[in-house]
Amino acid sequence: MAKHHVAATVNGDEVEFLCETEETLLDVLRDTLHLTGSKEGCSSGDCGACSVTLDGRLVCSCLVLGCEVDGRKIDTIEGMAKGETLHPLQQKFLEQAALQCGICTPGFLVAAKSLLERNPNPSETEIRFWLAGNLCRCTGYDKIIKAVMETAGDMRRA
Amino acid sequence: MAETNGTTNGAVLDIPQTYVGTRTVRPDGVDKVTGRARFAADFNLPGQLVGRVLRSPHPHARIISIDTSKAQALPGVKAVITRDDFADQASELIPAGEMMMNYRDVVRNVMAREKVLYEGHAVAAVAATSVAVAKKALKLIDVKYEVLPHVIDVVEAMNPSAPVLHPDLFTAGVEPKPDKASNVAKRIEIAIGDIEAGFGKADVIVEREFNTAPVHQGYIEPHAALATVSEDGTAEVWVTTQGHFIVRAHCARLLGMDISKIRVTASEIGGGFGGKTVVYLEPLAVALSRKAKRPVKMVMSREEVFKASGPTSGANIRVKLGASKDGKFVAGYAELRYQAGAFPGSPVQPGVFCAFAPYDMENVKVVGYDVVSNRPKVAAYRAPGAPISEFAVESVVDEIAKKLDIDPVELRLQNAAREGTKAAYGPKFGPIGLTETLHAVEKTNHYTTPLQPWQGRGVASGFWFNIGGETCASLTVNEDGTVSLVAGTPDIGGLRASLAAVAADELGVPYEKVRPIIGDTGSIGFNFLTGGSRSCFSGAMAIVEAAKEIKADLCRRAAKLWDCKPEDVEFSHGAVRAKGAAAGKHTPMTVADCAKVAGKTGGPIGGTGRINAQGAGPSFGTHLVDVEVDPETGRVTILRYTVAQDAGRAIHPSYVEGQFQGGAVQGIGWALNEEYIYGKDGKLQNAGFLDYRMPVASDLPMIDAILVEVPNPRHPYGVRGVGETPIVPPMAAIANAIEQATGVRFTELPMSPPKVLKALRERGLNTREALRSGNGKNGHGKNGH
Amino acid sequence: MARVVLVGNLAQLTGGVAELDLPATSVKHLFALLRERYPDIGPHLEEGIAVAIDGQIYQDSLLEPIEPASEVFLLPQIAGG
């Protein structure tokens, strides 16, 4: 069966690619577009390591098909920093040691950014529930939650 | 053998510590927060093939035949391997994680030979030009099995009538040697004093039986490897691993290659916790690449990770503890039965050693059994063996506290091992921090905050021995005075930051001028794997040795430049300085100054530490937890959690705290939700993150981390490994808290909602009347055992 | 004479003798003395043994010195995960 031709916007850039019907957006990002920042942890939408935003909506890219994103806008971890300037969340994660092995970090950053865009003043509970779709096995979440809370405060004051 | 800085920290205190002990930003951090860092599955080579594994659908079966002809003929298939591609291995023990493993078993675990011994056991593998072709090829491999009855549960597997996995396995450690094969690989025992006499003197005795289910390390990054073998037989491998030198050794052995012909690069690693200290895909990828003459990339699916890598043991434990009425432990007995999985080698040995070790006891006997059964071969999981045995013992300690009406922290303080206490497994402890962690917990606000009905508070202690091991690390001073650091143990969370801080302080250079990398096996000498809580302990020791070499070299060069005697030159406070007869006559030279004239004074400047790090000291910890039990759903909520643990000296406090918090949360998952659920058919029913339920952010509160520092006198910076101890206390602490909240003593893990609910119902504790009358209020009420 | 204790199953290789006094001056020397007396123990000393000397546990350390009054324990090796 012929591949699908897809044209989309990824991190602000226009891209075109061919993909099989069964290829997920995650497969396309990693294998075709060579954006390996989104990670594959489970392929069943349970770990959040593949988190991206699709037309501004937080999704697991392993649960989206490549051929579904024609004409749509995707934002991945690779688009979070602006040139040399890290996003405040990225900077805070570094300062607060909110990562250990780092495999879940791209997913958490994309998800946290998505939260703060909707809710600039989330409570600890709101942050924990928003991020419940992102698994971390190393940190116990403590420093991640603190980093998001502090960044929210910094961004509100900025 | 290199000397450490002696038995005091005296020499090190002369070095101004600008970075050690502070919260520097890790040098590898930017790549991790931008998605640039390369984990194993992020590597690709031109022309690479997709490697996939055919796995057994049966938990136990004889392999009658394997026909790969149709798969080999499929266009796009470039190589197929089976047991025929691996030479059989003689029985030879090698250190592997926490138990000795046998190469004869390693080759069979990597690719089944006579039998398949668990659902998921590898039977064949293919390398093909695409995922679709690889999947099709696997379907074309025809394996004929003779299905055999299986056994999984450890107690069932010990039954003489259980199906026997290995016809040549006779229980070791039993006299006389048995003449009938069984599933009991080994019986071990330690004993001191006289437990009969000890129990005879006890005023109170508690005896309990416990059962725990297998749990998985749960790393988010699946196993992955990319191998490329050239026509002259040299191989390069990129792999996510805790020990790339171990991967090299295993591949060389299993594939009959010289060690120098394999170069292994450790990618960034997305979690290991012991589960990535062994090989699964790597020898397969190398064998396929050797056959196909193209690079082969292999990545496990999450289902494969659960079914075919190594979760830890499920276990059955009996504990009997006796105490006098004033709280002195007078005798302790325990029997541990641990699952090893398909091949011998559970962590029952350390489980036996750890069981009563935190306490000063004269009479102890612990017996352990290593039992095989039809589930994946156990791999190490953070303090292997100890969380299970200490869950049981710390639960019983709590019951003794309750029976004697003594505060559980006070009871532990009374019996705590201290410096000079003889451990049940023999040696006396050096300086240790158990009592400090108990006092730290007692002093917290957490300890005295009032509780509501259906809430409870629990405490438990634990430790891990920690190890040193073979370590090589090098420092090179570049022409501009910056420093390149090469370490050889994969960085699983903060190592590069820690070693860079040590190097910066040792040489008196700014932290940002030190760039650490983890070298591949071709660029540095042998390093034992990252595990045993050793990487910072050993790495820092090796960096100190490397720095010593550099400092001595710089002094020699300066002496020649200054025309003065070697004894009139010293390195201190980041520079070579003239002293003694030459004092004041020469401008001190910093490392950067020396670098400028390196070529002219003899050549490039560098040093290497090559050691077998000894002197590891145990890290003790005490955990305090508040829980709330929902009597209508059985859900246990962690309200508050405090970890106090002895780090010796925290090189990087944030990453030490991170170990405390991460280990505690793994323990919370082990306590409340995680378990391998097998059907009667011997197949795993919950091989995914939805139903293998690990803690998520909304399950947890903040984890308060209290850093206790009782320096390890055998380490130049006083470091104790910290990574493993935090997973040891949580299960008992939570069980103790639940007992206080409900009056129910749980002896089975996990204490998941269905089990909690069932127990409450059986005791009439969650009827409407009971709920209305405030049953289960905290404290030890009428709902006793 | 150093007091040497074999912990756990190691005593089975010495016919049940768990404690003995040996004039060992190093770990290497201790292993040689043990092999002389108890040939069966030989292969078990090659790999997988830890030696605790006066409370400090050493792994893979043949050259470690043993003092005349040392207390020495032979244990199975510990690693970790």
Coordinates of C-alpha atoms in Angstrom, one line a residue, chain B residues 130-504:
Chain B
S130 CA 12.6 -2.9 8.0
V131 CA 10.4 -3.5 11.0
A132 CA 7.7 -4.9 8.7
V133 CA 10.1 -7.5 7.2
A134 CA 11.5 -8.4 10.6
K135 CA 8.1 -9.0 12.0
K136 CA 7.1 -11.1 9.1
A137 CA 10.4 -13.1 9.3
L138 CA 9.7 -13.9 13.0
K139 CA 6.4 -15.4 12.0
L140 CA 8.1 -17.6 9.5
I141 CA 10.4 -19.2 12.0
D142 CA 8.9 -22.6 12.9
V143 CA 9.7 -23.7 16.4
K144 CA 8.4 -27.1 17.6
Y145 CA 7.9 -27.2 21.4
E146 CA 7.1 -30.0 23.8
V147 CA 5.2 -28.0 26.4
L148 CA 6.0 -29.0 30.0
P149 CA 4.2 -28.2 33.2
H150 CA 5.4 -25.0 34.8
V151 CA 5.8 -23.6 38.3
I152 CA 6.3 -19.9 39.3
D153 CA 5.6 -19.4 43.0
V154 CA 8.6 -19.9 45.1
V155 CA 7.0 -22.1 47.7
E156 CA 5.4 -24.2 45.1
A157 CA 8.7 -24.5 43.2
M158 CA 10.3 -25.9 46.3
N159 CA 7.7 -28.7 46.6
P160 CA 9.4 -32.0 45.7
S161 CA 6.5 -32.7 43.3
A162 CA 7.0 -29.5 41.4
P163 CA 8.1 -29.5 37.7
V164 CA 11.9 -29.5 37.7
L165 CA 13.5 -26.9 35.5
H166 CA 17.1 -28.2 35.4
P167 CA 17.7 -32.0 35.5
D168 CA 21.3 -31.3 36.7
L169 CA 20.5 -28.9 39.5
F170 CA 21.2 -30.4 42.9
T171 CA 20.8 -28.2 46.0
A172 CA 24.2 -26.9 47.0
G173 CA 24.9 -26.2 50.7
V174 CA 23.0 -29.3 51.9
E175 CA 24.7 -32.3 53.5
P176 CA 24.5 -35.0 52.4
K177 CA 24.3 -33.9 48.8
P178 CA 20.8 -34.7 47.4
D179 CA 20.6 -37.4 44.7
K180 CA 17.4 -36.0 43.2
A181 CA 17.4 -32.8 41.1
S182 CA 15.1 -30.0 42.4
N183 CA 14.4 -26.4 41.9
V184 CA 16.4 -25.4 45.0
A185 CA 19.7 -24.3 43.7
K186 CA 21.3 -23.5 47.1
R187 CA 20.7 -23.4 50.8
I188 CA 22.7 -20.9 52.8
E189 CA 22.9 -20.1 56.5
I190 CA 24.5 -17.7 58.9
A191 CA 24.4 -18.2 62.6
I192 CA 25.9 -16.5 65.7
G193 CA 25.3 -17.4 69.3
D194 CA 22.5 -19.7 70.4
I195 CA 19.0 -18.8 69.3
E196 CA 17.3 -21.5 71.3
A197 CA 18.9 -20.1 74.5
G198 CA 18.1 -16.6 73.2
F199 CA 14.4 -17.2 72.6
G200 CA 14.3 -19.0 76.0
K201 CA 15.2 -15.7 77.6
A202 CA 12.7 -13.6 75.7
D203 CA 9.8 -12.0 77.4
V204 CA 8.0 -11.4 74.1
I205 CA 8.3 -13.2 70.8
V206 CA 6.7 -12.3 67.5
E207 CA 6.7 -14.8 64.6
R208 CA 5.3 -13.9 61.2
E209 CA 5.3 -15.2 57.7
F210 CA 5.5 -12.7 54.7
N211 CA 5.0 -13.0 51.0
T212 CA 6.2 -10.6 48.3
A213 CA 5.6 -10.5 44.6
P214 CA 8.2 -10.0 41.9
V215 CA 8.7 -6.3 40.9
H216 CA 10.5 -4.7 38.1
Q217 CA 13.1 -2.0 38.2
G218 CA 10.8 0.0 36.0
Y219 CA 13.4 2.1 34.1
I220 CA 11.6 4.2 31.5
E221 CA 14.1 3.6 28.8
P222 CA 13.9 0.1 27.3
H223 CA 17.0 -2.0 26.5
A224 CA 18.6 -0.9 23.2
A225 CA 21.8 -1.6 21.4
L226 CA 23.3 -0.9 18.1
A227 CA 26.2 -3.1 16.9
T228 CA 28.4 -3.0 13.9
V229 CA 30.9 -5.7 13.1
S230 CA 33.5 -5.3 10.4
E231 CA 34.9 -7.9 8.0
D232 CA 38.0 -8.3 10.2
G233 CA 35.8 -9.2 13.2
T234 CA 36.1 -5.9 15.1
A235 CA 32.9 -4.7 16.6
E236 CA 31.5 -1.4 17.9
V237 CA 28.5 -1.3 20.1
W238 CA 26.4 1.6 21.4
V239 CA 24.3 0.5 24.3
T240 CA 22.3 1.7 27.3
T241 CA 24.0 -0.1 30.1
Q242 CA 25.2 0.3 33.7
G243 CA 28.5 -1.3 32.7
H244 CA 29.9 -1.1 29.2
F245 CA 33.1 -3.0 30.2
I246 CA 30.8 -5.8 31.4
V247 CA 28.9 -5.7 28.1
R248 CA 32.3 -6.0 26.3
A249 CA 33.4 -8.9 28.5
H250 CA 30.1 -10.8 28.0
C251 CA 30.0 -10.3 24.2
A252 CA 33.7 -11.3 23.9
R253 CA 33.1 -14.4 25.9
L254 CA 29.8 -15.4 24.3
L255 CA 31.0 -14.7 20.7
G256 CA 34.6 -16.0 21.1
M257 CA 36.2 -12.6 20.4
D258 CA 39.2 -10.9 21.8
I259 CA 38.2 -8.3 24.3
S260 CA 40.2 -5.6 22.5
K261 CA 38.3 -6.3 19.3
I262 CA 35.0 -5.0 20.8
R263 CA 34.6 -1.3 21.6
V264 CA 31.6 -0.5 23.6
T265 CA 30.3 3.1 24.1
A266 CA 27.8 3.6 26.8
S267 CA 25.0 5.9 25.6
E268 CA 23.2 8.1 28.1
I269 CA 21.2 5.7 30.2
G270 CA 17.5 6.1 30.9
G271 CA 17.4 4.4 34.3
G272 CA 18.9 1.0 35.3
F273 CA 18.6 0.4 39.0
G274 CA 20.5 -2.9 38.6
G275 CA 18.4 -4.1 35.6
K276 CA 21.0 -3.0 33.1
T277 CA 24.0 -4.8 34.7
V278 CA 23.5 -7.9 32.5
V279 CA 23.2 -8.5 28.8
Y280 CA 20.2 -9.4 26.7
L281 CA 20.2 -7.8 23.3
E282 CA 23.9 -7.0 23.0
P283 CA 25.3 -10.4 22.1
L284 CA 22.4 -10.9 19.7
A285 CA 23.0 -7.6 17.9
V286 CA 26.7 -8.4 17.6
A287 CA 26.0 -11.9 16.3
L288 CA 23.5 -10.6 13.8
S289 CA 25.8 -7.9 12.6
R290 CA 28.6 -10.3 12.2
K291 CA 26.5 -12.5 10.0
A292 CA 24.8 -9.7 8.0
K293 CA 27.9 -7.6 7.7
R294 CA 25.7 -4.5 8.4
P295 CA 24.9 -2.5 11.6
V296 CA 22.0 -4.0 13.5
K297 CA 19.9 -2.0 15.9
M298 CA 17.7 -3.7 18.5
V299 CA 15.3 -2.1 20.9
M300 CA 13.0 -3.9 23.3
S301 CA 9.3 -3.0 23.5
R302 CA 7.9 -2.3 26.9
E303 CA 6.2 -5.7 26.8
E304 CA 9.6 -7.4 26.1
V305 CA 11.2 -5.4 29.0
F306 CA 8.6 -6.8 31.4
K307 CA 8.7 -10.4 30.0
A308 CA 12.3 -10.8 29.1
S309 CA 14.5 -8.7 31.3
G310 CA 15.1 -9.4 35.0
P311 CA 12.6 -8.4 37.7
T312 CA 13.6 -9.1 41.2
S313 CA 12.6 -12.0 43.3
G314 CA 9.2 -12.7 44.7
A315 CA 9.7 -14.3 48.1
N316 CA 8.4 -16.1 51.1
I317 CA 9.9 -15.0 54.5
R318 CA 9.5 -16.2 58.0
V319 CA 10.8 -14.1 60.8
K320 CA 10.9 -14.7 64.5
L321 CA 12.2 -12.0 66.9
G322 CA 12.5 -12.2 70.6
A323 CA 13.0 -9.4 73.1
S324 CA 13.2 -8.8 76.8
K325 CA 10.6 -6.7 78.4
D326 CA 12.9 -3.7 78.5
G327 CA 13.2 -3.9 74.7
K328 CA 16.5 -5.6 74.2
F329 CA 16.5 -8.0 71.2
V330 CA 17.7 -11.3 72.5
A331 CA 17.3 -13.6 69.5
G332 CA 16.4 -13.4 65.8
Y333 CA 15.6 -16.2 63.3
A334 CA 14.6 -15.9 59.7
E335 CA 14.0 -18.1 56.7
L336 CA 14.1 -16.6 53.3
R337 CA 12.9 -18.2 50.2
Y338 CA 13.7 -16.2 47.1
Q339 CA 12.8 -16.8 43.4
A340 CA 15.8 -16.8 41.2
G341 CA 13.8 -17.0 38.0
A342 CA 14.9 -19.4 35.2
F343 CA 18.5 -19.8 36.4
P344 CA 20.1 -19.9 39.8
G345 CA 21.2 -16.6 41.3
S346 CA 18.6 -14.7 43.4
P347 CA 19.8 -12.1 45.9
V348 CA 19.0 -14.3 48.8
Q349 CA 22.6 -14.1 50.1
P350 CA 22.6 -10.4 50.7
G351 CA 19.0 -10.7 51.9
V352 CA 20.3 -13.2 54.6
F353 CA 23.2 -10.9 55.6
C354 CA 21.0 -7.8 55.8
A355 CA 18.1 -9.3 57.7
F356 CA 19.1 -8.4 61.3
A357 CA 22.2 -6.5 60.5
P358 CA 21.0 -3.0 61.7
Y359 CA 20.8 -4.4 65.2
D360 CA 23.3 -5.5 67.9
M361 CA 22.2 -9.0 68.6
E362 CA 24.1 -11.9 70.1
N363 CA 21.9 -14.7 68.8
V364 CA 20.9 -14.8 65.2
K365 CA 20.3 -17.5 62.7
V366 CA 19.2 -16.8 59.1
V367 CA 18.6 -19.5 56.5
G368 CA 18.1 -18.7 52.8
Y369 CA 17.0 -20.7 49.8
D370 CA 17.7 -19.8 46.1
V371 CA 14.9 -21.3 44.1
V372 CA 14.5 -21.4 40.3
S373 CA 11.1 -21.1 38.6
N374 CA 9.5 -20.4 35.3
R375 CA 9.8 -16.6 35.2
P376 CA 12.5 -14.4 33.8
K377 CA 16.0 -14.7 35.5
V378 CA 16.3 -12.2 38.3
A379 CA 18.5 -9.2 37.7
A380 CA 19.8 -6.9 40.4
Y381 CA 17.3 -4.3 41.7
R382 CA 18.7 -1.6 44.0
A383 CA 20.1 -3.1 47.2
P384 CA 19.2 -6.6 45.9
G385 CA 17.7 -8.9 48.5
A386 CA 17.7 -6.4 51.3
P387 CA 14.3 -4.6 50.7
I388 CA 12.6 -8.0 51.0
S389 CA 14.2 -9.3 54.2
E390 CA 14.2 -5.9 55.9
F391 CA 10.4 -5.5 55.0
A392 CA 9.9 -8.6 57.1
V393 CA 12.2 -7.9 60.0
E394 CA 11.3 -4.2 60.3
S395 CA 7.6 -5.1 60.4
V396 CA 8.2 -7.6 63.2
V397 CA 10.4 -5.0 65.1
D398 CA 7.4 -2.7 64.9
E399 CA 5.2 -5.4 66.4
I400 CA 7.6 -5.9 69.3
A401 CA 7.5 -2.2 69.9
K402 CA 3.8 -2.3 70.1
K403 CA 3.7 -5.3 72.4
L404 CA 6.2 -3.7 74.8
D405 CA 4.6 -0.3 74.4
I406 CA 7.9 1.2 73.5
D407 CA 8.2 4.0 70.9
P408 CA 9.5 2.3 67.6
V409 CA 12.3 4.8 67.1
E410 CA 13.4 4.4 70.8
L411 CA 13.3 0.6 70.4
R412 CA 15.6 0.8 67.4
L413 CA 17.9 3.2 69.1
Q414 CA 18.2 0.9 72.0
N415 CA 19.3 -2.0 69.8
A416 CA 21.0 -0.1 67.0
A417 CA 24.3 -1.2 65.5
R418 CA 27.0 1.3 66.2
E419 CA 30.7 1.5 65.5
G420 CA 32.2 -1.7 66.8
T421 CA 29.0 -3.7 66.7
K422 CA 29.6 -7.2 65.3
A423 CA 27.2 -7.8 62.4
A424 CA 25.5 -11.1 62.2
Y425 CA 27.4 -11.9 59.0
G426 CA 30.7 -11.5 60.9
P427 CA 32.7 -8.3 60.7
K428 CA 32.4 -5.4 63.1
F429 CA 31.0 -2.1 61.8
G430 CA 33.3 0.9 61.4
P431 CA 31.8 4.3 62.0
I432 CA 28.2 4.3 60.9
G433 CA 25.2 6.6 61.0
L434 CA 22.2 4.5 62.0
T435 CA 21.6 6.2 65.3
E436 CA 22.1 9.6 63.8
T437 CA 19.4 8.9 61.2
L438 CA 17.0 7.7 64.0
H439 CA 17.7 10.9 66.0
A440 CA 17.2 13.0 62.9
V441 CA 13.8 11.5 62.3
E442 CA 12.8 11.9 66.0
K443 CA 13.6 15.6 65.8
T444 CA 11.4 16.4 62.8
N445 CA 8.1 18.2 63.0
H446 CA 6.8 15.2 61.0
Y447 CA 7.4 12.9 63.9
T448 CA 5.0 14.8 66.3
T449 CA 2.3 16.1 64.0
P450 CA -1.1 14.9 65.2
L451 CA -2.9 12.3 63.1
Q452 CA -6.6 11.9 62.2
P453 CA -8.7 8.7 62.1
W454 CA -7.7 6.3 59.5
Q455 CA -4.2 7.8 59.5
G456 CA -1.1 6.1 60.7
R457 CA 2.6 6.7 61.1
G458 CA 5.3 4.2 60.5
V459 CA 9.1 4.1 60.8
A460 CA 11.7 1.7 59.5
S461 CA 15.5 1.5 59.0
G462 CA 17.8 -0.2 56.6
F463 CA 21.2 -0.1 55.0
W464 CA 23.3 -1.3 52.1
F465 CA 26.9 -2.5 52.3
N466 CA 28.1 -0.5 49.3
I467 CA 31.1 -1.5 47.3
G468 CA 34.2 0.0 45.6
G469 CA 35.7 -1.9 42.8
E470 CA 38.0 -1.5 39.8
T471 CA 37.9 2.1 38.6
C472 CA 39.9 4.1 36.1
A473 CA 39.5 7.8 35.6
S474 CA 41.7 10.3 33.9
L475 CA 42.4 14.0 34.0
T476 CA 44.0 15.8 31.1
V477 CA 45.1 19.4 31.3
N478 CA 44.5 21.1 27.9
E479 CA 46.7 23.7 26.4
D480 CA 44.4 26.5 27.6
G481 CA 44.3 25.2 31.2
T482 CA 40.9 23.7 30.9
V483 CA 40.6 20.1 32.1
S484 CA 39.2 17.1 30.3
L485 CA 37.9 14.4 32.7
V486 CA 37.2 10.8 31.5
A487 CA 35.3 8.5 33.8
G488 CA 34.4 4.9 33.0
T489 CA 31.2 4.3 34.9
P490 CA 27.9 5.3 33.1
D491 CA 26.4 8.4 34.7
I492 CA 22.9 7.5 35.9
G493 CA 22.2 10.8 37.6
G494 CA 24.7 13.3 38.8
L495 CA 28.0 11.5 38.5
R496 CA 29.7 13.9 36.0
A497 CA 28.7 16.9 38.1
S498 CA 30.1 15.2 41.2
L499 CA 33.4 14.2 39.6
A500 CA 33.8 17.6 38.0
A501 CA 33.4 19.3 41.4
V502 CA 36.1 17.0 42.9
A503 CA 38.5 17.6 40.0
A504 CA 37.9 21.3 40.1

